[in-house]
Amino acid sequence: MQIETKETWKQLGRGAMSFLIAFAVVLILARVIHGRIPNFAGVVIIAVAAWAAYFAGSRWIERRCPPELKPPGRIAEFSEGLGIGIGLFAGVMAVLWVAGVYHPTGWGTFAGLGTGALVALGVATLEEVIFRAYLFRLLSMATGTWIAVLVTSALFGAVHAANPGANLFSSLAIALEAGVILAGAYAVTGRLWMPIGLHAGWNFAEGALFGMSVSGGPESAALSHGILRGPTILTGGAFGPEASIVAVLLCLAVGVILLWHTVRLAQVEHPMWKRGPATATTMVTGIC
C-alpha cells in the first residue's frame, strides 16, 4: 500500500507540473495576442494551444496515454453533450417564455452562427482542459470524486466573479449549474468529449441562437433576439440567464442525474487514503 501511495503522489506531482506549464502557456499566449487579432480567432488559438499543451504534458511529463482524450466514442459523446447543452438552454428559455419573462422580438441573422460556434467550442475546450482534464482529474485522484466535484464547482463559480454583471449569486449559480453538470459529464464518462460538447452547446445556444449575454459578456449577432423582463431572480440581471434560478434548477437536476449514473456505473473514485493496493496501482499506471 505504501508503494502505491508513493507512486500516486509522484503522478500527482507530475500532473501539477504539467498543469502549471499549460496554464503558463495559455496566460503568455493570451497576453501576446490580446488586441492584435479578432477575439474569436484569439479564443480558438488559445484553445488549440491549451489542448496541445495538455496532450504533450500528459505524454512527456505525466508519462501516460491520456484515456480522457482517446478517440473511440468521441463523436457520440461530444454529440450527446452538444444536444444536452443546446436542449437545456432552450428549456430554460421555454420556461422563461411561459412565465412571461422572455419576450422574443424577432429573427436575427445566420451570419453570426459560424463565429458563434467557433467561440463556443474554443471557450469550452479551454475551460474543460483546465477545470476537468487537469483540476478535476488530479483532485479526484487525490481526494476522490465528491471532493473534486465540490472544489472544482466552487472554483468555476469563483473565476466567473470577475465577469461583467457578476455578483455573489451569479457566481453561486455558475458553481451549482455549470460546475456540477460539467463535473458530472466528465465523471460519468471519464473523458473530455461530453463536457466539451455540453459546454459548447450551452454557450452556442445562449449567444448565437438566442442572442443572450453569455456569462455577462456582450450580446452579439444571433439567429433570434428577445428581451428578458421581470425579477432578477428569473432574468439573471446584467449577467444574463445563466444567473436565473430556472437555469440553476434545471442544470443542477441534470448534473445530479449524471452523478447518479456515475455511482451506478461504479465510476466514483475514492480518496487515495481509502483505496486498496489494486485500485491505487490502476490509478497511476497507463504508461504509453
mmCIF file of C-alpha atoms in Angstrom:
data_model
loop_
_atom_site.group_PDB
_atom_site.id
_atom_site.type_symbol
_atom_site.label_atom_id
_atom_site.label_comp_id
_atom_site.label_asym_id
_atom_site.label_seq_id
_atom_site.Cartn_x
_atom_site.Cartn_y
_atom_site.Cartn_z
ATOM 1 C CA MET A 1 0.000 0.000 0.000
ATOM 2 C CA GLN A 2 2.854 2.372 0.839
ATOM 3 C CA ILE A 3 4.421 1.828 -2.591
ATOM 4 C CA GLU A 4 1.167 2.562 -4.418
ATOM 5 C CA THR A 5 0.566 5.720 -2.347
ATOM 6 C CA LYS A 6 4.077 6.948 -3.118
ATOM 7 C CA GLU A 7 3.512 6.329 -6.825
ATOM 8 C CA THR A 8 0.213 8.214 -6.678
ATOM 9 C CA TRP A 9 1.975 11.213 -5.136
ATOM 10 C CA LYS A 10 4.530 11.095 -7.937
ATOM 11 C CA GLN A 11 1.748 11.065 -10.515
ATOM 12 C CA LEU A 12 0.032 13.991 -8.793
ATOM 13 C CA GLY A 13 3.296 15.925 -8.765
ATOM 14 C CA ARG A 14 3.859 15.324 -12.463
ATOM 15 C CA GLY A 15 0.252 16.307 -13.150
ATOM 16 C CA ALA A 16 0.647 19.536 -11.186
ATOM 17 C CA MET A 17 3.817 20.378 -13.122
ATOM 18 C CA SER A 18 2.044 19.715 -16.415
ATOM 19 C CA PHE A 19 -0.847 21.943 -15.319
ATOM 20 C CA LEU A 20 1.415 24.835 -14.350
ATOM 21 C CA ILE A 21 3.231 24.695 -17.688
ATOM 22 C CA ALA A 22 -0.007 24.523 -19.687
ATOM 23 C CA PHE A 23 -1.518 27.365 -17.645
ATOM 24 C CA ALA A 24 1.583 29.491 -18.228
ATOM 25 C CA VAL A 25 1.378 28.812 -21.974
ATOM 26 C CA VAL A 26 -2.253 29.968 -22.000
ATOM 27 C CA LEU A 27 -1.547 33.136 -19.999
ATOM 28 C CA ILE A 28 1.504 34.136 -22.044
ATOM 29 C CA LEU A 29 -0.219 33.461 -25.362
ATOM 30 C CA ALA A 30 -3.309 35.402 -24.285
ATOM 31 C CA ARG A 31 -1.137 38.379 -23.376
ATOM 32 C CA VAL A 32 0.820 38.246 -26.640
ATOM 33 C CA ILE A 33 -2.187 38.119 -28.971
ATOM 34 C CA HIS A 34 -4.501 40.413 -26.999
ATOM 35 C CA GLY A 35 -5.675 43.273 -29.221
ATOM 36 C CA ARG A 36 -3.680 42.043 -32.220
ATOM 37 C CA ILE A 37 -6.238 39.692 -33.760
ATOM 38 C CA PRO A 38 -10.041 39.366 -33.624
ATOM 39 C CA ASN A 39 -11.324 37.986 -30.321
ATOM 40 C CA PHE A 40 -12.870 34.867 -31.857
ATOM 41 C CA ALA A 41 -9.570 33.970 -33.541
ATOM 42 C CA GLY A 42 -7.717 34.511 -30.279
ATOM 43 C CA VAL A 43 -10.094 32.193 -28.427
ATOM 44 C CA VAL A 44 -9.561 29.438 -30.996
ATOM 45 C CA ILE A 45 -5.762 29.809 -30.978
ATOM 46 C CA ILE A 46 -5.578 29.725 -27.177
ATOM 47 C CA ALA A 47 -7.875 26.689 -27.046
ATOM 48 C CA VAL A 48 -5.717 24.804 -29.556
ATOM 49 C CA ALA A 49 -2.600 25.726 -27.571
ATOM 50 C CA ALA A 50 -4.191 24.512 -24.323
ATOM 51 C CA TRP A 51 -5.195 21.227 -25.961
ATOM 52 C CA ALA A 52 -1.706 20.709 -27.398
ATOM 53 C CA ALA A 53 -0.048 21.586 -24.080
ATOM 54 C CA TYR A 54 -2.300 19.138 -22.256
ATOM 55 C CA PHE A 55 -1.602 16.310 -24.664
ATOM 56 C CA ALA A 56 2.147 16.981 -24.627
ATOM 57 C CA GLY A 57 2.195 17.280 -20.842
ATOM 58 C CA SER A 58 0.304 14.021 -20.455
ATOM 59 C CA ARG A 59 2.714 12.156 -22.700
ATOM 60 C CA TRP A 60 6.074 13.611 -21.703
ATOM 61 C CA ILE A 61 5.630 14.989 -18.183
ATOM 62 C CA GLU A 62 2.982 12.703 -16.679
ATOM 63 C CA ARG A 63 4.229 9.801 -18.830
ATOM 64 C CA ARG A 64 0.820 8.385 -19.630
ATOM 65 C CA CYS A 65 -1.529 7.895 -22.550
ATOM 66 C CA PRO A 66 -4.496 10.073 -21.523
ATOM 67 C CA PRO A 67 -7.636 7.898 -21.734
ATOM 68 C CA GLU A 68 -9.760 11.057 -21.468
ATOM 69 C CA LEU A 69 -8.579 12.035 -24.979
ATOM 70 C CA LYS A 70 -8.766 8.676 -26.753
ATOM 71 C CA PRO A 71 -10.855 8.658 -29.979
ATOM 72 C CA PRO A 72 -13.282 5.694 -29.613
ATOM 73 C CA GLY A 73 -16.764 7.066 -28.926
ATOM 74 C CA ARG A 74 -15.699 10.700 -29.084
ATOM 75 C CA ILE A 75 -18.241 11.701 -31.755
ATOM 76 C CA ALA A 76 -21.120 10.065 -29.890
ATOM 77 C CA GLU A 77 -20.126 11.567 -26.532
ATOM 78 C CA PHE A 78 -19.492 15.026 -27.980
ATOM 79 C CA SER A 79 -22.806 14.943 -29.861
ATOM 80 C CA GLU A 80 -24.669 13.799 -26.760
ATOM 81 C CA GLY A 81 -23.145 16.618 -24.744
ATOM 82 C CA LEU A 82 -23.899 19.121 -27.511
ATOM 83 C CA GLY A 83 -27.532 18.037 -27.585
ATOM 84 C CA ILE A 84 -27.850 18.250 -23.808
ATOM 85 C CA GLY A 85 -26.314 21.726 -23.743
ATOM 86 C CA ILE A 86 -28.487 23.157 -26.522
ATOM 87 C CA GLY A 87 -31.591 21.404 -25.219
ATOM 88 C CA LEU A 88 -31.048 22.601 -21.668
ATOM 89 C CA PHE A 89 -30.665 26.239 -22.629
ATOM 90 C CA ALA A 90 -33.672 26.030 -24.945
ATOM 91 C CA GLY A 91 -35.568 24.540 -21.999
ATOM 92 C CA VAL A 92 -34.556 27.451 -19.782
ATOM 93 C CA MET A 93 -35.799 29.960 -22.353
ATOM 94 C CA ALA A 94 -39.025 27.998 -22.834
ATOM 95 C CA VAL A 95 -39.749 28.148 -19.103
ATOM 96 C CA LEU A 96 -38.976 31.873 -19.030
ATOM 97 C CA TRP A 97 -41.259 32.415 -22.034
ATOM 98 C CA VAL A 98 -44.129 30.539 -20.389
ATOM 99 C CA ALA A 99 -43.536 32.576 -17.218
ATOM 100 C CA GLY A 100 -43.852 35.787 -19.231
ATOM 101 C CA VAL A 101 -40.227 36.756 -18.639
ATOM 102 C CA TYR A 102 -38.734 36.081 -22.073
ATOM 103 C CA HIS A 103 -40.199 38.119 -24.935
ATOM 104 C CA PRO A 104 -38.971 37.220 -28.465
ATOM 105 C CA THR A 105 -38.560 40.329 -30.624
ATOM 106 C CA GLY A 106 -37.768 38.775 -33.998
ATOM 107 C CA TRP A 107 -35.334 36.864 -36.142
ATOM 108 C CA GLY A 108 -31.745 37.933 -36.496
ATOM 109 C CA THR A 109 -29.152 36.620 -38.924
ATOM 110 C CA PHE A 110 -27.319 33.445 -39.852
ATOM 111 C CA ALA A 111 -24.116 35.476 -40.197
ATOM 112 C CA GLY A 112 -23.037 35.030 -36.595
ATOM 113 C CA LEU A 113 -23.558 31.276 -36.358
ATOM 114 C CA GLY A 114 -20.115 30.292 -37.642
ATOM 115 C CA THR A 115 -18.246 32.689 -35.385
ATOM 116 C CA GLY A 116 -20.539 31.799 -32.510
ATOM 117 C CA ALA A 117 -19.808 28.102 -32.971
ATOM 118 C CA LEU A 118 -16.037 28.686 -33.043
ATOM 119 C CA VAL A 119 -16.101 30.844 -29.921
ATOM 120 C CA ALA A 120 -18.355 28.401 -28.068
ATOM 121 C CA LEU A 121 -16.142 25.452 -28.975
ATOM 122 C CA GLY A 122 -12.951 27.353 -28.183
ATOM 123 C CA VAL A 123 -14.114 28.546 -24.768
ATOM 124 C CA ALA A 124 -15.490 25.104 -23.930
ATOM 125 C CA THR A 125 -12.261 23.366 -24.915
ATOM 126 C CA LEU A 126 -10.062 25.789 -22.984
ATOM 127 C CA GLU A 127 -12.124 25.711 -19.792
ATOM 128 C CA GLU A 128 -12.698 21.957 -19.847
ATOM 129 C CA VAL A 129 -8.996 21.263 -20.290
ATOM 130 C CA ILE A 130 -8.212 23.453 -17.278
ATOM 131 C CA PHE A 131 -11.087 22.570 -14.966
ATOM 132 C CA ARG A 132 -11.946 18.985 -15.816
ATOM 133 C CA ALA A 133 -8.904 17.435 -17.544
ATOM 134 C CA TYR A 134 -6.474 18.952 -15.074
ATOM 135 C CA LEU A 135 -8.107 20.120 -11.845
ATOM 136 C CA PHE A 136 -10.965 17.628 -11.561
ATOM 137 C CA ARG A 137 -8.842 14.665 -12.647
ATOM 138 C CA LEU A 138 -5.991 15.423 -10.256
ATOM 139 C CA LEU A 139 -8.257 16.306 -7.337
ATOM 140 C CA SER A 140 -10.287 13.165 -7.930
ATOM 141 C CA MET A 141 -7.114 11.088 -7.940
ATOM 142 C CA ALA A 142 -6.085 12.593 -4.607
ATOM 143 C CA THR A 143 -9.317 13.281 -2.733
ATOM 144 C CA GLY A 144 -11.964 11.301 -4.584
ATOM 145 C CA THR A 145 -14.830 12.225 -6.888
ATOM 146 C CA TRP A 146 -17.073 14.045 -4.412
ATOM 147 C CA ILE A 147 -14.480 16.465 -3.072
ATOM 148 C CA ALA A 148 -13.322 17.077 -6.649
ATOM 149 C CA VAL A 149 -16.897 17.976 -7.642
ATOM 150 C CA LEU A 150 -17.225 20.427 -4.742
ATOM 151 C CA VAL A 151 -13.842 22.106 -5.202
ATOM 152 C CA THR A 152 -13.897 22.450 -8.995
ATOM 153 C CA SER A 153 -17.501 23.690 -8.946
ATOM 154 C CA ALA A 154 -16.591 26.362 -6.388
ATOM 155 C CA LEU A 155 -13.526 27.381 -8.405
ATOM 156 C CA PHE A 156 -15.540 27.507 -11.624
ATOM 157 C CA GLY A 157 -18.022 29.855 -9.990
ATOM 158 C CA ALA A 158 -15.253 31.965 -8.488
ATOM 159 C CA VAL A 159 -13.398 32.591 -11.767
ATOM 160 C CA HIS A 160 -16.618 33.943 -13.289
ATOM 161 C CA ALA A 161 -16.901 36.511 -10.479
ATOM 162 C CA ALA A 162 -14.758 38.934 -12.498
ATOM 163 C CA ASN A 163 -17.126 38.878 -15.488
ATOM 164 C CA PRO A 164 -19.264 41.935 -16.315
ATOM 165 C CA GLY A 165 -22.506 41.996 -14.335
ATOM 166 C CA ALA A 166 -21.316 39.320 -11.922
ATOM 167 C CA ASN A 167 -22.298 39.226 -8.261
ATOM 168 C CA LEU A 168 -22.360 36.704 -5.443
ATOM 169 C CA PHE A 169 -25.498 34.986 -6.723
ATOM 170 C CA SER A 170 -24.222 34.688 -10.308
ATOM 171 C CA SER A 171 -21.022 33.039 -9.052
ATOM 172 C CA LEU A 172 -23.050 30.656 -6.898
ATOM 173 C CA ALA A 173 -25.313 29.954 -9.879
ATOM 174 C CA ILE A 174 -22.347 29.090 -12.118
ATOM 175 C CA ALA A 175 -20.936 26.806 -9.425
ATOM 176 C CA LEU A 176 -24.222 24.947 -8.951
ATOM 177 C CA GLU A 177 -25.368 24.695 -12.551
ATOM 178 C CA ALA A 178 -22.225 24.610 -14.689
ATOM 179 C CA GLY A 179 -19.724 23.287 -12.159
ATOM 180 C CA VAL A 180 -21.848 20.313 -11.128
ATOM 181 C CA ILE A 181 -23.188 19.319 -14.544
ATOM 182 C CA LEU A 182 -19.790 19.561 -16.265
ATOM 183 C CA ALA A 183 -18.118 17.623 -13.458
ATOM 184 C CA GLY A 184 -20.862 15.017 -13.802
ATOM 185 C CA ALA A 185 -20.356 14.775 -17.557
ATOM 186 C CA TYR A 186 -16.646 14.162 -17.036
ATOM 187 C CA ALA A 187 -17.055 11.773 -14.105
ATOM 188 C CA VAL A 188 -19.643 9.558 -15.787
ATOM 189 C CA THR A 189 -17.562 9.103 -18.949
ATOM 190 C CA GLY A 190 -14.022 9.623 -17.655
ATOM 191 C CA ARG A 191 -13.400 11.591 -20.843
ATOM 192 C CA LEU A 192 -13.484 15.173 -22.120
ATOM 193 C CA TRP A 193 -15.774 14.801 -25.123
ATOM 194 C CA MET A 194 -19.145 15.040 -23.366
ATOM 195 C CA PRO A 195 -18.313 18.024 -21.123
ATOM 196 C CA ILE A 196 -16.798 19.916 -24.061
ATOM 197 C CA GLY A 197 -19.884 19.246 -26.173
ATOM 198 C CA LEU A 198 -22.250 20.196 -23.344
ATOM 199 C CA HIS A 199 -20.357 23.382 -22.535
ATOM 200 C CA ALA A 200 -20.125 24.396 -26.204
ATOM 201 C CA GLY A 201 -23.780 23.582 -26.861
ATOM 202 C CA TRP A 202 -24.981 25.706 -23.952
ATOM 203 C CA ASN A 203 -22.833 28.715 -24.898
ATOM 204 C CA PHE A 204 -23.742 28.406 -28.584
ATOM 205 C CA ALA A 205 -27.458 28.297 -27.842
ATOM 206 C CA GLU A 206 -27.239 31.169 -25.387
ATOM 207 C CA GLY A 207 -25.236 33.522 -27.594
ATOM 208 C CA ALA A 208 -25.604 32.509 -31.244
ATOM 209 C CA LEU A 209 -29.147 31.100 -31.215
ATOM 210 C CA PHE A 210 -30.980 33.252 -28.651
ATOM 211 C CA GLY A 211 -28.780 36.375 -28.628
ATOM 212 C CA MET A 212 -28.431 36.437 -24.843
ATOM 213 C CA SER A 213 -25.436 37.594 -22.818
ATOM 214 C CA VAL A 214 -23.069 34.675 -22.183
ATOM 215 C CA SER A 215 -21.756 34.889 -18.608
ATOM 216 C CA GLY A 216 -22.164 38.663 -18.586
ATOM 217 C CA GLY A 217 -20.434 39.167 -21.941
ATOM 218 C CA PRO A 218 -21.725 41.477 -24.681
ATOM 219 C CA GLU A 219 -24.581 40.322 -26.880
ATOM 220 C CA SER A 220 -23.638 39.503 -30.468
ATOM 221 C CA ALA A 221 -25.204 38.698 -33.838
ATOM 222 C CA ALA A 222 -27.619 35.812 -33.351
ATOM 223 C CA LEU A 223 -30.290 33.787 -35.094
ATOM 224 C CA SER A 224 -33.016 35.296 -32.920
ATOM 225 C CA HIS A 225 -33.405 38.137 -30.477
ATOM 226 C CA GLY A 226 -35.512 38.805 -27.436
ATOM 227 C CA ILE A 227 -35.596 40.604 -24.119
ATOM 228 C CA LEU A 228 -35.891 39.414 -20.551
ATOM 229 C CA ARG A 229 -38.230 41.420 -18.350
ATOM 230 C CA GLY A 230 -39.073 40.551 -14.778
ATOM 231 C CA PRO A 231 -37.490 39.935 -11.374
ATOM 232 C CA THR A 232 -33.720 39.471 -11.372
ATOM 233 C CA ILE A 233 -34.063 36.041 -9.788
ATOM 234 C CA LEU A 234 -35.682 34.936 -13.068
ATOM 235 C CA THR A 235 -33.892 37.088 -15.650
ATOM 236 C CA GLY A 236 -30.402 36.781 -14.187
ATOM 237 C CA GLY A 237 -29.971 40.548 -14.344
ATOM 238 C CA ALA A 238 -26.934 42.002 -16.101
ATOM 239 C CA PHE A 239 -25.156 38.632 -16.002
ATOM 240 C CA GLY A 240 -27.772 37.042 -18.256
ATOM 241 C CA PRO A 241 -29.967 33.952 -17.940
ATOM 242 C CA GLU A 242 -27.121 31.843 -16.530
ATOM 243 C CA ALA A 243 -27.830 33.623 -13.239
ATOM 244 C CA SER A 244 -31.540 32.764 -13.445
ATOM 245 C CA ILE A 245 -32.912 30.398 -10.817
ATOM 246 C CA VAL A 246 -34.526 28.487 -13.690
ATOM 247 C CA ALA A 247 -31.114 27.713 -15.199
ATOM 248 C CA VAL A 248 -29.741 26.749 -11.797
ATOM 249 C CA LEU A 249 -32.541 24.292 -11.041
ATOM 250 C CA LEU A 250 -32.650 22.656 -14.483
ATOM 251 C CA CYS A 251 -28.880 22.260 -14.823
ATOM 252 C CA LEU A 252 -28.418 21.139 -11.238
ATOM 253 C CA ALA A 253 -31.079 18.470 -11.756
ATOM 254 C CA VAL A 254 -29.295 17.123 -14.843
ATOM 255 C CA GLY A 255 -25.961 17.317 -13.026
ATOM 256 C CA VAL A 256 -27.332 15.215 -10.169
ATOM 257 C CA ILE A 257 -28.630 12.667 -12.685
ATOM 258 C CA LEU A 258 -25.182 12.426 -14.292
ATOM 259 C CA LEU A 259 -23.558 11.950 -10.894
ATOM 260 C CA TRP A 260 -26.144 9.296 -10.020
ATOM 261 C CA HIS A 261 -25.169 7.455 -13.201
ATOM 262 C CA THR A 262 -21.532 7.828 -12.150
ATOM 263 C CA VAL A 263 -22.368 5.942 -8.954
ATOM 264 C CA ARG A 264 -24.473 3.363 -10.790
ATOM 265 C CA LEU A 265 -21.661 2.649 -13.257
ATOM 266 C CA ALA A 266 -19.107 2.385 -10.429
ATOM 267 C CA GLN A 267 -17.140 5.332 -11.842
ATOM 268 C CA VAL A 268 -16.730 7.036 -8.468
ATOM 269 C CA GLU A 269 -13.115 7.383 -7.370
ATOM 270 C CA HIS A 270 -12.331 7.052 -3.671
ATOM 271 C CA PRO A 271 -9.780 9.229 -1.851
ATOM 272 C CA MET A 272 -6.254 7.911 -2.116
ATOM 273 C CA TRP A 273 -6.178 7.177 1.624
ATOM 274 C CA LYS A 274 -9.172 4.827 1.242
ATOM 275 C CA ARG A 275 -8.132 2.972 -1.874
ATOM 276 C CA GLY A 276 -6.777 -0.538 -1.822
ATOM 277 C CA PRO A 277 -3.488 -1.510 -3.484
ATOM 278 C CA ALA A 278 -5.116 -2.729 -6.712
ATOM 279 C CA THR A 279 -7.086 0.487 -7.171
ATOM 280 C CA ALA A 280 -4.130 2.691 -6.393
ATOM 281 C CA THR A 281 -1.985 0.810 -8.892
ATOM 282 C CA THR A 282 -4.660 1.241 -11.540
ATOM 283 C CA MET A 283 -4.788 4.963 -10.868
ATOM 284 C CA VAL A 284 -1.127 5.643 -11.514
ATOM 285 C CA THR A 285 -0.294 3.279 -14.357
ATOM 286 C CA GLY A 286 -1.105 3.594 -18.036
ATOM 287 C CA ILE A 287 2.330 4.491 -19.331
ATOM 288 C CA CYS A 288 2.468 4.954 -23.105
#
